[in-house]
Amino acid sequence: MELIWQGLVKAFQMLFALDPEVLEVTWLTLKVSGTATLVSVLIGVPLGAILALGRFPGRNFLVSLANFGMGLPPVVVGLWVSIFLWRSGPFGDLNIIYTPLAIIIAQAVIASPIVVSFTLAAIQQINPRLRMQLLALGANRLQMLWSLVKEAKLGLLAAVMAGFGGVVSEVGASMMVGGNIKGQTRVLTTATVMEVNKGNFDVAIALSIILLLLAYGVTALLTILQQWRSNNG
């Protein structure tokens, strides 16, 4: 209990003292995971909508692939992304390994299947008659798709929350493709692991508490938006 108490005290000291290093790591965590979530939404929502509405050969396989992707081990994603980004890899000339961009790519790969599956489920729950009504009223397929996406907005916000939660807390991929470089690629999860390895358990607990506060803060904001939209139609 004493160790936990020391961690709590350390966390509040870091926050209220506005420790520059902690603020830098926290901001980088939010920026990287937020950007990765945005990328996954831009990829996952259209793909999820296509899988929900389309009927084509191989659809069931793609749906199962998306559902399987929700449980992808981050360390496996980190391994393959790093292989592609290493200097000897296909995209080595881009020189983005051990940069925040590399972490964003890895996290986007992790979050995209989550967003696809949540979007698929959200749109499939919409009454099929609505599609026919929209088409009968003269809407083209693009307009129908946009209307269905708006109808499923609560489920899509859940997809965003799940995607963000899936990447802000992962450590394996971030460590492998980012390298945990101080001032460049160190985020809260990798910093926590580093402090544990150094035996600084009070600092590690403090960083974990800050990570939890960050994750909860973003999720709480999205939840408020979700419930506001629900109450206001």
mmCIF file of C-alpha atoms in Angstrom:
data_model
loop_
_atom_site.group_PDB
_atom_site.id
_atom_site.type_symbol
_atom_site.label_atom_id
_atom_site.label_comp_id
_atom_site.label_asym_id
_atom_site.label_seq_id
_atom_site.Cartn_x
_atom_site.Cartn_y
_atom_site.Cartn_z
ATOM 1 C CA MET A 1 0.000 0.000 0.000
ATOM 2 C CA GLU A 2 2.886 2.338 0.757
ATOM 3 C CA LEU A 3 4.198 1.929 -2.792
ATOM 4 C CA ILE A 4 0.781 2.751 -4.260
ATOM 5 C CA TRP A 5 0.489 5.799 -2.022
ATOM 6 C CA GLN A 6 3.938 6.981 -3.121
ATOM 7 C CA GLY A 7 2.849 6.567 -6.732
ATOM 8 C CA LEU A 8 -0.305 8.617 -6.163
ATOM 9 C CA VAL A 9 1.655 11.383 -4.466
ATOM 10 C CA LYS A 10 4.237 11.347 -7.248
ATOM 11 C CA ALA A 11 1.525 11.581 -9.914
ATOM 12 C CA PHE A 12 -0.038 14.671 -8.330
ATOM 13 C CA GLN A 13 3.393 16.229 -7.846
ATOM 14 C CA MET A 14 4.179 15.738 -11.530
ATOM 15 C CA LEU A 15 0.827 17.121 -12.631
ATOM 16 C CA PHE A 16 0.660 20.147 -10.348
ATOM 17 C CA ALA A 17 4.352 20.977 -10.838
ATOM 18 C CA LEU A 18 3.758 20.858 -14.606
ATOM 19 C CA ASP A 19 6.851 18.702 -15.047
ATOM 20 C CA PRO A 20 8.072 19.534 -18.603
ATOM 21 C CA GLU A 21 9.091 15.966 -19.419
ATOM 22 C CA VAL A 22 5.786 14.520 -18.216
ATOM 23 C CA LEU A 23 3.822 17.147 -20.150
ATOM 24 C CA GLU A 24 5.869 16.402 -23.264
ATOM 25 C CA VAL A 25 5.298 12.650 -22.987
ATOM 26 C CA THR A 26 1.587 13.129 -22.247
ATOM 27 C CA TRP A 27 1.106 15.496 -25.177
ATOM 28 C CA LEU A 28 2.951 13.138 -27.539
ATOM 29 C CA THR A 29 0.776 10.256 -26.325
ATOM 30 C CA LEU A 30 -2.401 12.211 -27.015
ATOM 31 C CA LYS A 31 -1.149 13.466 -30.378
ATOM 32 C CA VAL A 32 0.053 10.084 -31.633
ATOM 33 C CA SER A 33 -2.919 8.033 -30.430
ATOM 34 C CA GLY A 34 -5.394 10.726 -31.482
ATOM 35 C CA THR A 35 -3.937 10.904 -34.982
ATOM 36 C CA ALA A 36 -3.849 7.107 -35.271
ATOM 37 C CA THR A 37 -7.500 6.955 -34.208
ATOM 38 C CA LEU A 38 -8.436 9.597 -36.790
ATOM 39 C CA VAL A 39 -6.643 7.639 -39.522
ATOM 40 C CA SER A 40 -8.382 4.441 -38.447
ATOM 41 C CA VAL A 41 -11.760 6.205 -38.599
ATOM 42 C CA LEU A 42 -11.067 7.519 -42.111
ATOM 43 C CA ILE A 43 -10.171 3.974 -43.178
ATOM 44 C CA GLY A 44 -12.505 1.934 -41.014
ATOM 45 C CA VAL A 45 -15.835 3.744 -41.378
ATOM 46 C CA PRO A 46 -16.006 3.496 -45.209
ATOM 47 C CA LEU A 47 -14.817 -0.127 -45.150
ATOM 48 C CA GLY A 48 -17.281 -1.022 -42.406
ATOM 49 C CA ALA A 49 -20.123 0.621 -44.321
ATOM 50 C CA ILE A 50 -19.197 -1.242 -47.506
ATOM 51 C CA LEU A 51 -19.126 -4.567 -45.664
ATOM 52 C CA ALA A 52 -22.459 -3.795 -43.977
ATOM 53 C CA LEU A 53 -24.258 -2.845 -47.178
ATOM 54 C CA GLY A 54 -22.450 -4.838 -49.854
ATOM 55 C CA ARG A 55 -23.158 -8.346 -51.030
ATOM 56 C CA PHE A 56 -20.244 -9.756 -52.985
ATOM 57 C CA PRO A 57 -18.087 -12.890 -53.122
ATOM 58 C CA GLY A 58 -15.621 -13.043 -50.259
ATOM 59 C CA ARG A 59 -17.611 -10.673 -48.032
ATOM 60 C CA ASN A 60 -17.920 -13.178 -45.182
ATOM 61 C CA PHE A 61 -14.178 -13.771 -45.302
ATOM 62 C CA LEU A 62 -13.500 -10.023 -45.069
ATOM 63 C CA VAL A 63 -15.935 -9.668 -42.172
ATOM 64 C CA SER A 64 -14.238 -12.515 -40.316
ATOM 65 C CA LEU A 65 -10.870 -10.924 -41.092
ATOM 66 C CA ALA A 66 -12.038 -7.617 -39.582
ATOM 67 C CA ASN A 67 -13.336 -9.383 -36.476
ATOM 68 C CA PHE A 68 -10.093 -11.331 -36.208
ATOM 69 C CA GLY A 69 -8.162 -8.064 -36.525
ATOM 70 C CA MET A 70 -9.801 -6.742 -33.367
ATOM 71 C CA GLY A 71 -7.626 -9.144 -31.409
ATOM 72 C CA LEU A 72 -4.362 -8.584 -33.251
ATOM 73 C CA PRO A 73 -1.451 -8.727 -30.780
ATOM 74 C CA PRO A 74 0.197 -5.266 -30.830
ATOM 75 C CA VAL A 75 3.658 -6.819 -30.666
ATOM 76 C CA VAL A 76 2.944 -8.720 -33.902
ATOM 77 C CA VAL A 77 1.773 -5.516 -35.580
ATOM 78 C CA GLY A 78 4.887 -3.764 -34.320
ATOM 79 C CA LEU A 79 7.097 -6.513 -35.706
ATOM 80 C CA TRP A 80 5.633 -6.392 -39.210
ATOM 81 C CA VAL A 81 5.445 -2.606 -39.379
ATOM 82 C CA SER A 82 9.066 -2.369 -38.268
ATOM 83 C CA ILE A 83 10.097 -4.948 -40.895
ATOM 84 C CA PHE A 84 8.485 -2.814 -43.585
ATOM 85 C CA LEU A 85 10.027 0.392 -42.236
ATOM 86 C CA TRP A 86 13.542 -0.827 -41.504
ATOM 87 C CA ARG A 87 16.218 0.539 -43.815
ATOM 88 C CA SER A 88 16.409 -2.839 -45.542
ATOM 89 C CA GLY A 89 12.619 -3.037 -45.798
ATOM 90 C CA PRO A 90 10.308 -2.019 -48.669
ATOM 91 C CA PHE A 91 9.756 1.462 -47.211
ATOM 92 C CA GLY A 92 13.167 1.923 -45.637
ATOM 93 C CA ASP A 93 14.004 4.848 -47.895
ATOM 94 C CA LEU A 94 11.314 6.905 -46.156
ATOM 95 C CA ASN A 95 13.441 6.930 -42.974
ATOM 96 C CA ILE A 96 10.441 6.978 -40.648
ATOM 97 C CA ILE A 97 11.382 4.109 -38.351
ATOM 98 C CA TYR A 98 11.791 5.284 -34.735
ATOM 99 C CA THR A 99 9.685 8.382 -35.359
ATOM 100 C CA PRO A 100 6.210 9.377 -34.117
ATOM 101 C CA LEU A 101 4.907 8.698 -37.637
ATOM 102 C CA ALA A 102 5.979 5.060 -37.340
ATOM 103 C CA ILE A 103 4.011 4.752 -34.092
ATOM 104 C CA ILE A 104 0.972 6.350 -35.742
ATOM 105 C CA ILE A 105 1.138 3.821 -38.582
ATOM 106 C CA ALA A 106 1.388 0.875 -36.194
ATOM 107 C CA GLN A 107 -1.426 2.140 -33.984
ATOM 108 C CA ALA A 108 -3.633 2.855 -37.003
ATOM 109 C CA VAL A 109 -3.159 -0.755 -38.109
ATOM 110 C CA ILE A 110 -4.252 -1.891 -34.641
ATOM 111 C CA ALA A 111 -7.288 0.432 -34.447
ATOM 112 C CA SER A 112 -8.626 0.095 -38.006
ATOM 113 C CA PRO A 113 -10.114 -3.426 -37.623
ATOM 114 C CA ILE A 114 -11.796 -2.286 -34.402
ATOM 115 C CA VAL A 115 -13.422 0.661 -36.166
ATOM 116 C CA VAL A 116 -14.397 -1.515 -39.150
ATOM 117 C CA SER A 117 -16.137 -4.089 -36.941
ATOM 118 C CA PHE A 118 -17.950 -1.508 -34.801
ATOM 119 C CA THR A 119 -19.087 0.379 -37.916
ATOM 120 C CA LEU A 120 -20.270 -2.838 -39.532
ATOM 121 C CA ALA A 121 -22.304 -3.742 -36.446
ATOM 122 C CA ALA A 122 -23.748 -0.231 -36.092
ATOM 123 C CA ILE A 123 -24.955 0.002 -39.687
ATOM 124 C CA GLN A 124 -26.288 -3.551 -39.751
ATOM 125 C CA GLN A 125 -28.552 -2.691 -36.812
ATOM 126 C CA ILE A 126 -30.360 -0.053 -38.884
ATOM 127 C CA ASN A 127 -33.724 -1.180 -40.224
ATOM 128 C CA PRO A 128 -33.186 -2.351 -43.855
ATOM 129 C CA ARG A 129 -36.416 -0.587 -44.838
ATOM 130 C CA LEU A 130 -34.676 2.749 -44.341
ATOM 131 C CA ARG A 131 -32.356 1.998 -47.259
ATOM 132 C CA MET A 132 -35.320 1.256 -49.539
ATOM 133 C CA GLN A 133 -37.098 4.408 -48.393
ATOM 134 C CA LEU A 134 -34.051 6.548 -49.133
ATOM 135 C CA LEU A 135 -33.669 5.026 -52.598
ATOM 136 C CA ALA A 136 -37.406 5.435 -53.236
ATOM 137 C CA LEU A 137 -37.107 9.123 -52.362
ATOM 138 C CA GLY A 138 -34.488 9.545 -55.072
ATOM 139 C CA ALA A 139 -31.271 9.340 -53.058
ATOM 140 C CA ASN A 140 -28.244 7.976 -54.915
ATOM 141 C CA ARG A 141 -26.049 5.343 -53.272
ATOM 142 C CA LEU A 142 -23.607 7.912 -51.918
ATOM 143 C CA GLN A 143 -26.412 9.963 -50.360
ATOM 144 C CA MET A 144 -27.960 6.794 -48.926
ATOM 145 C CA LEU A 145 -24.621 5.790 -47.436
ATOM 146 C CA TRP A 146 -24.157 9.209 -45.832
ATOM 147 C CA SER A 147 -27.675 9.096 -44.372
ATOM 148 C CA LEU A 148 -27.056 5.663 -42.897
ATOM 149 C CA VAL A 149 -23.748 6.788 -41.400
ATOM 150 C CA LYS A 150 -25.534 9.719 -39.729
ATOM 151 C CA GLU A 151 -28.231 7.350 -38.484
ATOM 152 C CA ALA A 152 -25.548 5.132 -36.937
ATOM 153 C CA LYS A 153 -23.655 8.036 -35.352
ATOM 154 C CA LEU A 154 -23.963 6.694 -31.804
ATOM 155 C CA GLY A 155 -22.427 3.396 -32.832
ATOM 156 C CA LEU A 156 -19.696 5.219 -34.734
ATOM 157 C CA LEU A 157 -18.793 7.239 -31.645
ATOM 158 C CA ALA A 158 -18.507 3.926 -29.822
ATOM 159 C CA ALA A 159 -16.151 2.816 -32.612
ATOM 160 C CA VAL A 160 -13.993 5.906 -32.057
ATOM 161 C CA MET A 161 -13.866 5.267 -28.307
ATOM 162 C CA ALA A 162 -12.949 1.610 -28.825
ATOM 163 C CA GLY A 163 -10.300 2.498 -31.386
ATOM 164 C CA PHE A 164 -8.714 5.130 -29.162
ATOM 165 C CA GLY A 165 -8.822 2.840 -26.144
ATOM 166 C CA GLY A 166 -7.162 0.108 -28.138
ATOM 167 C CA VAL A 167 -4.134 2.207 -29.084
ATOM 168 C CA VAL A 168 -3.570 4.634 -26.214
ATOM 169 C CA SER A 169 -2.911 1.702 -23.871
ATOM 170 C CA GLU A 170 -0.735 -0.477 -26.115
ATOM 171 C CA VAL A 171 3.008 -0.694 -25.576
ATOM 172 C CA GLY A 172 4.451 -3.475 -27.744
ATOM 173 C CA ALA A 173 4.062 -1.837 -31.144
ATOM 174 C CA SER A 174 5.040 1.609 -29.876
ATOM 175 C CA MET A 175 8.213 0.233 -28.339
ATOM 176 C CA MET A 176 9.202 -1.742 -31.445
ATOM 177 C CA VAL A 177 8.637 0.927 -34.093
ATOM 178 C CA GLY A 178 9.298 4.003 -31.941
ATOM 179 C CA GLY A 179 12.252 2.896 -29.873
ATOM 180 C CA ASN A 180 11.204 4.854 -26.746
ATOM 181 C CA ILE A 181 13.566 7.741 -27.571
ATOM 182 C CA LYS A 182 13.474 10.546 -25.013
ATOM 183 C CA GLY A 183 12.036 13.750 -26.447
ATOM 184 C CA GLN A 184 11.083 12.067 -29.716
ATOM 185 C CA THR A 185 9.071 8.851 -29.436
ATOM 186 C CA ARG A 186 8.629 8.253 -25.714
ATOM 187 C CA VAL A 187 4.950 7.952 -24.817
ATOM 188 C CA LEU A 188 3.301 7.182 -21.487
ATOM 189 C CA THR A 189 3.144 3.410 -21.967
ATOM 190 C CA THR A 190 6.777 3.012 -23.025
ATOM 191 C CA ALA A 191 7.921 5.444 -20.323
ATOM 192 C CA THR A 192 6.074 3.361 -17.718
ATOM 193 C CA VAL A 193 7.777 0.155 -18.865
ATOM 194 C CA MET A 194 11.148 1.893 -18.785
ATOM 195 C CA GLU A 195 10.642 3.112 -15.213
ATOM 196 C CA VAL A 196 9.608 -0.387 -14.099
ATOM 197 C CA ASN A 197 12.769 -1.822 -15.647
ATOM 198 C CA LYS A 198 14.809 0.810 -13.796
ATOM 199 C CA GLY A 199 13.118 -0.066 -10.516
ATOM 200 C CA ASN A 200 11.428 3.337 -10.162
ATOM 201 C CA PHE A 201 8.065 1.879 -9.253
ATOM 202 C CA ASP A 202 6.699 5.101 -7.750
ATOM 203 C CA VAL A 203 7.363 6.956 -11.017
ATOM 204 C CA ALA A 204 5.902 4.043 -13.019
ATOM 205 C CA ILE A 205 2.729 4.104 -10.919
ATOM 206 C CA ALA A 206 2.532 7.878 -11.341
ATOM 207 C CA LEU A 207 2.841 7.586 -15.133
ATOM 208 C CA SER A 208 0.227 4.832 -15.207
ATOM 209 C CA ILE A 209 -2.185 7.055 -13.265
ATOM 210 C CA ILE A 210 -1.585 9.931 -15.691
ATOM 211 C CA LEU A 211 -2.233 7.525 -18.586
ATOM 212 C CA LEU A 212 -5.491 6.403 -16.994
ATOM 213 C CA LEU A 213 -6.555 10.023 -16.458
ATOM 214 C CA LEU A 214 -5.763 10.842 -20.082
ATOM 215 C CA ALA A 215 -7.640 7.821 -21.435
ATOM 216 C CA TYR A 216 -10.611 8.486 -19.182
ATOM 217 C CA GLY A 217 -10.673 12.185 -20.073
ATOM 218 C CA VAL A 218 -10.878 11.525 -23.807
ATOM 219 C CA THR A 219 -13.423 8.733 -23.332
ATOM 220 C CA ALA A 220 -15.534 10.926 -21.048
ATOM 221 C CA LEU A 221 -15.621 13.723 -23.635
ATOM 222 C CA LEU A 222 -16.677 11.293 -26.370
ATOM 223 C CA THR A 223 -19.283 9.772 -24.062
ATOM 224 C CA ILE A 224 -20.753 13.195 -23.311
ATOM 225 C CA LEU A 225 -20.924 13.888 -27.055
ATOM 226 C CA GLN A 226 -22.520 10.486 -27.656
ATOM 227 C CA GLN A 227 -25.177 10.969 -24.997
ATOM 228 C CA TRP A 228 -25.859 14.549 -26.104
ATOM 229 C CA ARG A 229 -26.460 13.326 -29.637
ATOM 230 C CA SER A 230 -28.661 10.551 -28.288
ATOM 231 C CA ASN A 231 -30.795 12.933 -26.252
ATOM 232 C CA ASN A 232 -31.043 15.461 -29.077
ATOM 233 C CA GLY A 233 -31.643 13.015 -31.888
#
